[in-house]
């Protein structure tokens, strides 16, 4: 069994949805097909939620009408039979009926907003399943809300997911294609929740890990993981093979093609992840696995924005053990992950990407350390590859490439796959471009 995930742009137009059917039925392999919402839908649903939160009902209803019109048009271009179209219309009427009922609520809360944003995946998967049936496919819809769940810390409940999914699959042994929703899940209160923006990739990997799939394929609008951010840098190219560790670093540090947590479940069960292009299905894409032969030393670069650097000074650090523990206890207490860390004899600098509890963290740290002003609007630039510890020359090549750019922090040596630099976000694009030109060769 394989798990294939299609992102928003891959299902965003009727002709794309038709080509997905062709792709998933092109061979005999049984597949779980994970779908995102049609491109633009999640943003549109969030915008409706925002209007409702502000009490702007008329605006929300206008937004609902616009989105509904989009789906009505989509259906007429997708289905080729009366029966198919009737089925499609029934789905859209039902889901938009629910969306309107949310908009009619006297008090619209976070809980309702999560239900609202889930509608994108609920719509796309039901429409696709109906289309597959119209075309005579062996298909069934597996509702993600029946097996995908997160705990109180928003972490997926792996054991439960595995148990529930295995049980559901045991009832569907005769079906060839099993469609399910990416992104959405239930929280410990049983409410509808989600795996954060871009979370459909994570769904695919959680499912692939849970059933120890033969392979997880992430289908998107680009030919695999590029060596640098193609939205920013002009000359990028696809990287054909990556280790789990390398891909995990790239995803975590900003390569938008993968949700930051995607690699973890796949790596845990040793399931290869293949990134493929829906627009060019024959292109090789990128394969991510536990061991690869050869490959370039420096593989790819990614950048993560909205980073805050926090500087903590201790006058008593000399010979003082326990200081770092005290510092990290504070971050743990406020459930704030630390990305980068550098130390000197008397100081520690750390970066965080979630400043929600920054004031409380600073206050607690101030009880035993001197705090300097934080630097906001920073970017971590992460250079990924195979940096063997006893091989000289990597650091100098990186620093040479960015010699004209001020660097706030450097992290080197923690892993053989990652070297990170912290720069002010104002310099990010320039740094990515400079590293691209300095570290890669172009024919
Ligand atoms: P989907 O809707 O299929 O999930 P996303 O927009 O989330 O697609 O991810 C694909 C996009 O990620 C690409 O179109 C590309 O602009 C962007 N991207 C950012 N960094 C990279 C990278 N290193 N390699 C490939 N794509 C990247
Ligand atoms: N539809 C969700 C989003 O736009 C999840 C996803 O596309 O992966 O974030
Ligand atoms: Mg995505």
Tab-separated table of N, CA and C in Angstrom, residues 246 249-250 253 297-303 380-387 394 398-399 402 411 415-421 432 435 439-440:
chain	number	residue	atom	x	y	z
A	246	UNK	N	18.341	15.149	6.397
A	246	UNK	CA	18.523	16.368	5.595
A	246	UNK	C	17.169	16.993	5.259
A	249	UNK	N	15.576	18.674	8.281
A	249	UNK	CA	16.143	19.997	8.578
A	249	UNK	C	15.570	21.039	7.617
A	250	UNK	N	15.512	20.701	6.338
A	250	UNK	CA	15.020	21.658	5.336
A	250	UNK	C	13.561	22.007	5.603
A	253	UNK	N	13.270	24.081	8.773
A	253	UNK	CA	13.810	25.429	8.614
A	253	UNK	C	13.282	26.138	7.369
A	297	UNK	N	28.096	17.355	-1.382
A	297	UNK	CA	28.367	17.629	0.033
A	297	UNK	C	27.352	18.646	0.570
A	298	UNK	N	27.171	19.741	-0.176
A	298	UNK	CA	26.159	20.727	0.215
A	298	UNK	C	24.951	20.491	-0.672
A	299	UNK	N	23.820	20.186	-0.034
A	299	UNK	CA	22.651	19.767	-0.828
A	299	UNK	C	21.654	20.886	-1.065
A	300	UNK	N	21.312	21.616	-0.024
A	300	UNK	CA	20.237	22.593	-0.179
A	300	UNK	C	20.226	23.597	0.968
A	301	UNK	N	19.483	24.665	0.740
A	301	UNK	CA	19.409	25.771	1.698
A	301	UNK	C	17.940	26.135	1.911
A	302	UNK	N	17.580	26.440	3.159
A	302	UNK	CA	16.216	26.907	3.417
A	302	UNK	C	16.285	28.035	4.437
A	303	UNK	N	15.226	28.798	4.534
A	303	UNK	CA	15.224	29.902	5.496
A	303	UNK	C	13.896	29.981	6.226
A	380	UNK	N	16.548	32.450	10.185
A	380	UNK	CA	17.559	31.393	10.252
A	380	UNK	C	17.759	30.889	8.839
A	381	UNK	N	19.010	30.860	8.418
A	381	UNK	CA	19.324	30.269	7.119
A	381	UNK	C	20.022	28.950	7.396
A	382	UNK	N	19.451	27.891	6.866
A	382	UNK	CA	19.934	26.566	7.208
A	382	UNK	C	20.553	25.929	5.966
A	383	UNK	N	21.792	25.572	6.085
A	383	UNK	CA	22.507	24.953	4.958
A	383	UNK	C	22.592	23.456	5.272
A	384	UNK	N	22.100	22.648	4.372
A	384	UNK	CA	21.962	21.219	4.655
A	384	UNK	C	22.810	20.388	3.714
A	385	UNK	N	23.420	19.365	4.273
A	385	UNK	CA	24.223	18.465	3.441
A	385	UNK	C	24.897	17.425	4.300
A	386	UNK	N	25.963	16.875	3.782
A	386	UNK	CA	26.675	15.834	4.490
A	386	UNK	C	28.028	16.394	4.895
A	387	UNK	N	28.084	16.941	6.118
A	387	UNK	CA	29.280	17.672	6.532
A	387	UNK	C	30.087	16.822	7.509
A	394	UNK	N	34.374	23.341	4.739
A	394	UNK	CA	32.960	23.689	4.528
A	394	UNK	C	32.657	25.087	5.084
A	398	UNK	N	31.135	28.607	3.198
A	398	UNK	CA	29.868	29.268	3.550
A	398	UNK	C	30.124	30.731	3.933
A	399	UNK	N	31.119	30.931	4.797
A	399	UNK	CA	31.370	32.296	5.264
A	399	UNK	C	31.889	33.182	4.132
A	402	UNK	N	28.973	34.500	2.169
A	402	UNK	CA	28.156	35.565	2.785
A	402	UNK	C	29.028	36.663	3.404
A	411	UNK	N	25.635	28.434	13.903
A	411	UNK	CA	25.546	27.154	14.608
A	411	UNK	C	26.160	26.077	13.726
A	415	UNK	N	25.082	18.811	14.277
A	415	UNK	CA	24.730	17.665	13.453
A	415	UNK	C	25.609	17.688	12.209
A	416	UNK	N	25.789	16.538	11.606
A	416	UNK	CA	26.622	16.506	10.398
A	416	UNK	C	25.815	16.914	9.168
A	417	UNK	N	24.575	17.362	9.400
A	417	UNK	CA	23.718	17.694	8.260
A	417	UNK	C	23.266	19.140	8.211
A	418	UNK	N	23.636	19.927	9.199
A	418	UNK	CA	23.062	21.269	9.266
A	418	UNK	C	24.078	22.284	9.766
A	419	UNK	N	24.194	23.377	9.027
A	419	UNK	CA	24.920	24.554	9.516
A	419	UNK	C	23.935	25.709	9.403
A	420	UNK	N	23.732	26.436	10.496
A	420	UNK	CA	22.735	27.510	10.446
A	420	UNK	C	23.360	28.861	10.726
A	421	UNK	N	22.819	29.856	10.057
A	421	UNK	CA	23.235	31.242	10.276
A	421	UNK	C	22.006	32.044	10.656
A	432	UNK	N	20.497	34.375	0.742
A	432	UNK	CA	20.138	33.140	0.022
A	432	UNK	C	20.740	33.154	-1.383
A	435	UNK	N	24.596	32.711	-1.138
A	435	UNK	CA	24.956	31.317	-0.836
A	435	UNK	C	24.730	30.441	-2.062
A	439	UNK	N	27.893	28.454	-3.377
A	439	UNK	CA	28.016	27.062	-2.939
A	439	UNK	C	27.645	26.030	-4.002
A	440	UNK	N	26.955	26.455	-5.053
A	440	UNK	CA	26.517	25.473	-6.056
A	440	UNK	C	27.142	25.781	-7.409
